[in-house]
Structure formats: structure tokens, C-alpha cells
PDB file of C-alpha atoms in Angstrom:
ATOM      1  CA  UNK A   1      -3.947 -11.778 -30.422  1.00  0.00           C
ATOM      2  CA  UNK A   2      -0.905 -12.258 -28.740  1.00  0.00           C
ATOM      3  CA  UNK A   3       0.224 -15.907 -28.014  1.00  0.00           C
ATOM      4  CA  UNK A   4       2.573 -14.697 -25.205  1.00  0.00           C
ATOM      5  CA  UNK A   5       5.794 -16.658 -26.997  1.00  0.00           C
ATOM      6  CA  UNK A   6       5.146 -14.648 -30.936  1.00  0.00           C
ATOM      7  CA  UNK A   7       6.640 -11.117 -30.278  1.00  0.00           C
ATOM      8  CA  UNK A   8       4.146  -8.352 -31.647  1.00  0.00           C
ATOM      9  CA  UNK A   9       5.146  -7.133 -35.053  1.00  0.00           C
ATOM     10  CA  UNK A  10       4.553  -3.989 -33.130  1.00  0.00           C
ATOM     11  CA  UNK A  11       5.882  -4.404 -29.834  1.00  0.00           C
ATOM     12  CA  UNK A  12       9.354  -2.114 -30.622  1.00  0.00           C
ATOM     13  CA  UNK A  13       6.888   0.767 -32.022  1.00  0.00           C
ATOM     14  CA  UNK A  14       4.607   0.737 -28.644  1.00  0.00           C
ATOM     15  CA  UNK A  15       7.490   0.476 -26.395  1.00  0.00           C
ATOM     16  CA  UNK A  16       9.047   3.566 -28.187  1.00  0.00           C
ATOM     17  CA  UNK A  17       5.648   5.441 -28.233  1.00  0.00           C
ATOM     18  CA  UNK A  18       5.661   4.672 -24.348  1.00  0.00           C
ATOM     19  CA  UNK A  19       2.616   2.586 -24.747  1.00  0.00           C
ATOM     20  CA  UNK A  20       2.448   0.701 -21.083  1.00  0.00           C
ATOM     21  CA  UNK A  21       2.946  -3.436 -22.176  1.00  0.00           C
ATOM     22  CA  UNK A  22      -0.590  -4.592 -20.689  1.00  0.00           C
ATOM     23  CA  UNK A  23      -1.771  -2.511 -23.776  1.00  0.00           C
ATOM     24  CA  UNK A  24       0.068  -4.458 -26.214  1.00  0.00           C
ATOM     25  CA  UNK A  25      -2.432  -6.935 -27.179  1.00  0.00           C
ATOM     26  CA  UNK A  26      -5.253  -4.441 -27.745  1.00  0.00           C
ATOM     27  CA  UNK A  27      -2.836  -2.927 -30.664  1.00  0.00           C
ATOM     28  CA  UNK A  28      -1.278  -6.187 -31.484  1.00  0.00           C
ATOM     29  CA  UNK A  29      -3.159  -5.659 -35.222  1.00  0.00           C
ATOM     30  CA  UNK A  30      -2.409  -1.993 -35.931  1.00  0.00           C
ATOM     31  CA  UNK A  31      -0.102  -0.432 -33.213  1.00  0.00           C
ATOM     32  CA  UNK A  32      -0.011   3.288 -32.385  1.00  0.00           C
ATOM     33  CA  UNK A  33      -0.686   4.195 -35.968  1.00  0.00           C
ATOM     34  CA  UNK A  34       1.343   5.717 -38.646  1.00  0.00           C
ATOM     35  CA  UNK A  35       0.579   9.216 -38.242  1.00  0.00           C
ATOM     36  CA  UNK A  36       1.481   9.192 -34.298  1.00  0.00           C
ATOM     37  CA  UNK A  37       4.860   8.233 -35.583  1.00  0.00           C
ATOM     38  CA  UNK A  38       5.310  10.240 -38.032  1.00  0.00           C
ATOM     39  CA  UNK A  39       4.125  13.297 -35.292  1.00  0.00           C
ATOM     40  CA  UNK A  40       6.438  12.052 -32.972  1.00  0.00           C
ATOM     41  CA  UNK A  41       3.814  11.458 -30.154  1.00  0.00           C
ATOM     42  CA  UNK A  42       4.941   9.769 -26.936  1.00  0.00           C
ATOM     43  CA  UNK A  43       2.408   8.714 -24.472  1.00  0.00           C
ATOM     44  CA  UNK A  44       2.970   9.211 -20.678  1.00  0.00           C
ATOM     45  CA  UNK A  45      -0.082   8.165 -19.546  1.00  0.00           C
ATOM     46  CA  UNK A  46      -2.803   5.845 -20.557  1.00  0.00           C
ATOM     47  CA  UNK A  47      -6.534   5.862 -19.224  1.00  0.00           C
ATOM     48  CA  UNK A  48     -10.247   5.837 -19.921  1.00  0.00           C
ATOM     49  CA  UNK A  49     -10.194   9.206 -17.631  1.00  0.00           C
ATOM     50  CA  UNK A  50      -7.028  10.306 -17.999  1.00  0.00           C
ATOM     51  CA  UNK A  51      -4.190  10.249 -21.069  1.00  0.00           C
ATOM     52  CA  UNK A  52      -1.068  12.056 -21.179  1.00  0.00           C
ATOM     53  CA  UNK A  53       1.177  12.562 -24.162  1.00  0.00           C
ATOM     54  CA  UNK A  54       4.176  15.030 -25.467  1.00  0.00           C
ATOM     55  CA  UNK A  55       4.786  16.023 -29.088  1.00  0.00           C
ATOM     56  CA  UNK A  56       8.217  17.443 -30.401  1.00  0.00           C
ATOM     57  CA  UNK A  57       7.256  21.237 -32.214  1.00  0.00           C
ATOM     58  CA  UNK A  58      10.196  20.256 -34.307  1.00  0.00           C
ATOM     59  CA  UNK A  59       9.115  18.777 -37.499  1.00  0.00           C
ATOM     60  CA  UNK A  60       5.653  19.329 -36.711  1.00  0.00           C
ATOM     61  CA  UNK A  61       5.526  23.175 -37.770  1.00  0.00           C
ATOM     62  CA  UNK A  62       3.982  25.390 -40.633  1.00  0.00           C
ATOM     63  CA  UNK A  63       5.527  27.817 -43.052  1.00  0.00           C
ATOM     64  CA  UNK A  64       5.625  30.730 -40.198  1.00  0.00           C
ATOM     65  CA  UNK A  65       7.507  28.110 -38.262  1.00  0.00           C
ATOM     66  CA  UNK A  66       5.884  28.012 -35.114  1.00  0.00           C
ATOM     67  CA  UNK A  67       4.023  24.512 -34.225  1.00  0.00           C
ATOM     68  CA  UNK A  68       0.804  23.684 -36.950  1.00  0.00           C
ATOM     69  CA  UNK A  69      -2.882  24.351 -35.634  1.00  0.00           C
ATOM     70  CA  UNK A  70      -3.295  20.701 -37.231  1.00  0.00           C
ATOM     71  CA  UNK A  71      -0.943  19.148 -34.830  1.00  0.00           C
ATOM     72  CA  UNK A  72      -2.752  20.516 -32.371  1.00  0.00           C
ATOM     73  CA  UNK A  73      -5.410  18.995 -32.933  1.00  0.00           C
ATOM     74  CA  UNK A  74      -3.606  15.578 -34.477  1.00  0.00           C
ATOM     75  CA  UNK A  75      -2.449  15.102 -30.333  1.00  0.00           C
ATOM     76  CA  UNK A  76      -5.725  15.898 -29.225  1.00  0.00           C
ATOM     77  CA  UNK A  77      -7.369  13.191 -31.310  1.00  0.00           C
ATOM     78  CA  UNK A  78      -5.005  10.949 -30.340  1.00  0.00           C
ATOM     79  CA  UNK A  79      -5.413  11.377 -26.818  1.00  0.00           C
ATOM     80  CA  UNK A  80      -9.357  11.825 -27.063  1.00  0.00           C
ATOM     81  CA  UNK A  81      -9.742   8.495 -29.313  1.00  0.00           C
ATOM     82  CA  UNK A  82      -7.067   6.604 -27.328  1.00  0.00           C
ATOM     83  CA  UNK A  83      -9.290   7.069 -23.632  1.00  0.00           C
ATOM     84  CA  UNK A  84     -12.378   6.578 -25.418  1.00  0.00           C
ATOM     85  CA  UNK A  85     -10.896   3.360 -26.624  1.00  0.00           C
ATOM     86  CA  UNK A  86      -9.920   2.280 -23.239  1.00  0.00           C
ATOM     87  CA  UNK A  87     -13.513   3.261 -22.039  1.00  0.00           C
ATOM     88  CA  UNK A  88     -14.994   1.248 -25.130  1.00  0.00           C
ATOM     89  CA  UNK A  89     -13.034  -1.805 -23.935  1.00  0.00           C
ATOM     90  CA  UNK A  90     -11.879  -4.933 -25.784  1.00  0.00           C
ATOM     91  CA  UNK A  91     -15.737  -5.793 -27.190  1.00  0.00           C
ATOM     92  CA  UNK A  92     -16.510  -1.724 -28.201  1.00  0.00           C
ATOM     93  CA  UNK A  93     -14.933   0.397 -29.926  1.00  0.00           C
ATOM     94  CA  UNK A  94     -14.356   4.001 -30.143  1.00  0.00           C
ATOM     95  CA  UNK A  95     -15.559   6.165 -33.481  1.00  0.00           C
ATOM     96  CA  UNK A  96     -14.527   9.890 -33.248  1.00  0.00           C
ATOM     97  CA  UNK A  97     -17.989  11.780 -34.040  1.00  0.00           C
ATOM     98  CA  UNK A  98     -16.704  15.248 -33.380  1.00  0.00           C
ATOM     99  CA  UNK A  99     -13.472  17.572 -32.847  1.00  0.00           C
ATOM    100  CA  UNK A 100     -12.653  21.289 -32.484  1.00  0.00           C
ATOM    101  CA  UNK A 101      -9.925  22.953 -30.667  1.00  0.00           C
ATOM    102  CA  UNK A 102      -8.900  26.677 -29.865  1.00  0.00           C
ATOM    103  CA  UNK A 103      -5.220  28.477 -30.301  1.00  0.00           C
ATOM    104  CA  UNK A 104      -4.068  30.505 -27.419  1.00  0.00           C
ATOM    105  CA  UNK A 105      -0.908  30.814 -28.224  1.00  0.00           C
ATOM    106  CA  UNK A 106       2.244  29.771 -30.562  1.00  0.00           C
ATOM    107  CA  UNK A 107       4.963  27.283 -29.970  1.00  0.00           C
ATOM    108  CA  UNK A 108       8.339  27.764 -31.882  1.00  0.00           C
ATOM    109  CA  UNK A 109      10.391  25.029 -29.867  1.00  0.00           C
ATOM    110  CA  UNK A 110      10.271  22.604 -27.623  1.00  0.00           C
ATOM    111  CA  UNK A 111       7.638  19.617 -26.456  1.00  0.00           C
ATOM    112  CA  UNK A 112       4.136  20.535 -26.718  1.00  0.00           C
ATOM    113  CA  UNK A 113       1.980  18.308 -23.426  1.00  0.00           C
ATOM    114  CA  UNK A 114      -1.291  17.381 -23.988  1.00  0.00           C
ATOM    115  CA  UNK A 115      -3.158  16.255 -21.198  1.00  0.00           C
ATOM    116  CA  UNK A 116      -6.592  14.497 -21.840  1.00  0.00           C
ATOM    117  CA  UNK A 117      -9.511  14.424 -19.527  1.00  0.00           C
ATOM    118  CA  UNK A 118     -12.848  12.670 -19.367  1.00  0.00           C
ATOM    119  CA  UNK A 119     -15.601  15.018 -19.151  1.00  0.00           C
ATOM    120  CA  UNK A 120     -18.479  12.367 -19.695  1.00  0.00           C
ATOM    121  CA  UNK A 121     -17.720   8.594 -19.958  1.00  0.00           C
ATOM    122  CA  UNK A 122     -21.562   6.995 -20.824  1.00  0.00           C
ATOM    123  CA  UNK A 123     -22.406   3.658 -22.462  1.00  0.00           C
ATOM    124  CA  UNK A 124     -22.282   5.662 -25.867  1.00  0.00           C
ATOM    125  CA  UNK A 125     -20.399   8.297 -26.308  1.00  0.00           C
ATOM    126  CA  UNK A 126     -17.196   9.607 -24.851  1.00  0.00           C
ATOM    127  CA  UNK A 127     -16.128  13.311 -24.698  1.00  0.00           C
ATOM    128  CA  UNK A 128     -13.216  14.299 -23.631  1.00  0.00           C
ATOM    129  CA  UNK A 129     -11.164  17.588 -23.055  1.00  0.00           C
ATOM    130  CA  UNK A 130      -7.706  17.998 -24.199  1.00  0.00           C
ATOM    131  CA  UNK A 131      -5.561  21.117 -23.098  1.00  0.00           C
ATOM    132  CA  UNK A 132      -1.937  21.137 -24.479  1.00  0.00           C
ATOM    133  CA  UNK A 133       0.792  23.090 -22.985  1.00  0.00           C
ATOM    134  CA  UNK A 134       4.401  24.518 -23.475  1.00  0.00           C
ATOM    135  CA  UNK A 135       7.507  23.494 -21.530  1.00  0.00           C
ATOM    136  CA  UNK A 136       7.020  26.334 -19.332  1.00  0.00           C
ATOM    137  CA  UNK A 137       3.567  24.983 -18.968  1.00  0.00           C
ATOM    138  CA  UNK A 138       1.567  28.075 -20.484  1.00  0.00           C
ATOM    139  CA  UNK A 139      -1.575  26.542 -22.206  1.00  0.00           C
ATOM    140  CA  UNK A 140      -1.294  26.456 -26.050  1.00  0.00           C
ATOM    141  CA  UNK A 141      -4.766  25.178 -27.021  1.00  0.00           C
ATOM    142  CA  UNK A 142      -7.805  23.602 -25.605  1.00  0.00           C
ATOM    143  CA  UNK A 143      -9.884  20.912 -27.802  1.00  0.00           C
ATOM    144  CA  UNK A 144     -12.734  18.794 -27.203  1.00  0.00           C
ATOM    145  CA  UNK A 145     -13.426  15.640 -28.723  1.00  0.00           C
ATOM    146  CA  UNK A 146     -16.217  13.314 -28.527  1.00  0.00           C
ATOM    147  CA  UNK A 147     -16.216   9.541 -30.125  1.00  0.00           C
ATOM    148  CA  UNK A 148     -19.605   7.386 -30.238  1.00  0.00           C
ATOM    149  CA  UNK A 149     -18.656   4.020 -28.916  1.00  0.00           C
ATOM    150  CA  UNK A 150     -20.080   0.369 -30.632  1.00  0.00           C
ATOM    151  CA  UNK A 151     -19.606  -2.988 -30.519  1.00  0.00           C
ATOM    152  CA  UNK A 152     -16.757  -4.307 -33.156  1.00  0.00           C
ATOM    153  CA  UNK A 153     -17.914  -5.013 -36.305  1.00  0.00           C
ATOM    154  CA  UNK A 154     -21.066  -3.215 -35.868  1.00  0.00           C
ATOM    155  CA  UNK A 155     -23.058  -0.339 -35.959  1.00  0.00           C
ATOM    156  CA  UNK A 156     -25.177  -0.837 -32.997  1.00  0.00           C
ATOM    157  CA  UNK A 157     -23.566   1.067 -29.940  1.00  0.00           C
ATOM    158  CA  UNK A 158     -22.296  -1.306 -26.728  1.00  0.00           C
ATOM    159  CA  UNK A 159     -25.090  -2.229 -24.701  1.00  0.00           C
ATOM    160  CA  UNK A 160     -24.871  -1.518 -20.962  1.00  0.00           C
ATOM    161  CA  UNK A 161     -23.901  -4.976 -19.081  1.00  0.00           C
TER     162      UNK A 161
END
């Protein structure tokens, strides 16, 4: 936890992801994660219902060099596990349970959008739907992800309360 006078070890990582500062605290122990990093993921928009986040093709492509069907779905999860976080809240926690996700079309440049929306938000388990676009907004993929949601340190899903 943040003592408000420490600086997070992470605070220059969120702040360059575009994570907004009243969610500092929540990733004061891990931050964004290594792999959103390393994908290049910038957030927009943070919510429970709602989550909005760009990823750079460049770097994030396969050996026909358009952008990878895993990065796809790497943004989605993001997104999906991020709002079911927020839903989860500060005593729950959000445990991705399953993910799938279909191509429509390739990406060879550019910044890939993926917008994230809540499709059911219940006491204990959170799906969401991810749809991730071009620059020229012309959908690229659709996924849907759904993440149980417990109590910390527990196996026992969050009561309601």
C-alpha cells in the first residue's frame, strides 16, 4: 500500500501505460505487468464496464508480418481481466476462467484499439466483450472473455454485501 509520501516502485510504468493515478495503489505490488510492456499496451480508459486500450502492430507481428492472432488476444485479456478487476474490487479478485477470439481481418501497421465491454457484471463471474479495431476503425477481431471473481487469498467467490 501506498503511504502517500513513498513513490510506487511502479508509478513511472503506470503513468506511461496511461493507467489513471487513483489506480495506483491497487497495482502498487505488481504494476501493469511485464507482458503489457513488453506488447506495448497503453490504456485510454479504465472501468468495470468499460476499458479502452491501443497496441502498436509494430513489434507485435508474426513471420507473414501482419499483427499476431496472439496479440490479439494478449489486448483482449488485458482489457477483459483489467474491468473484471475493477468489478472484483479491492477485497475480490478477478481469475480469467475462459478466452476465445475471432480474426476478421489483418493489420500490417499502425495501432490496433481494443475496446472492452461488460456484457454481464454478477457477484461471480465477469464476461466481457472485446472488439479491436484498425486506425481506420475497420474491426480486426472480436473476443470474449470471462474471469470468475473471489475473495483474495481464497477460493471461495466474493459474497454479495
Amino acid at each position: 500500500m501506498n503511504d502517500k509520501f513513498t513513490p510506487n516502485q511502479y508509478t513511472a510504468r503506470l503513468l506511461e501505460a496511461g493507467v489513471p493515478e487513483v489506480m495506483h495503489d491497487w497495482l502498487s505490488s505488481n504494476g501493469v505487468g511485464a507482458l503489457v510492456e513488453k506488447m506495448g499496451i497503453k490504456f485510454l480508459e479504465l472501468g468495470a464496464r468499460r476499458s479502452v486500450a491501443t497496441m502498436p502492430v509494430e513489434g507485435n507481428t508474426q513471420v507473414a508480418g501482419i499483427l499476431h492472432g496472439g496479440a490479439h488476444v494478449v489486448l483482449a485479456e488485458t482489457l477483459g481481466s483489467f474491468s473484471a478487476g475493477i468489478h472484483a474490487g479491492v477485497n475480490g479478485q478477478a481469475l480469467g476462467i475462459e478466452i476465445g477470439a475471432t480474426h476478421h481481418r489483418s493489420a500490417t501497421s499502425g495501432l490496433v484499439t481494443g475496446t472492452c465491454t461488460a456484457i454481464h457484471l454478477g457477484r461471480t463471474l465477469a464476461t466481457h466483450e472485446i472488439v479491436m479495431t484498425d486506425e481506420s476503425g475497420r474491426r480486426l477481431s472480436t473476443a470474449r472473455i470471462t474471469n470468475m471473481i473471489r475473495q483474495k487469498g481464497s477460493d471461495v467467490p466474493v459474497s454479495a454485501g
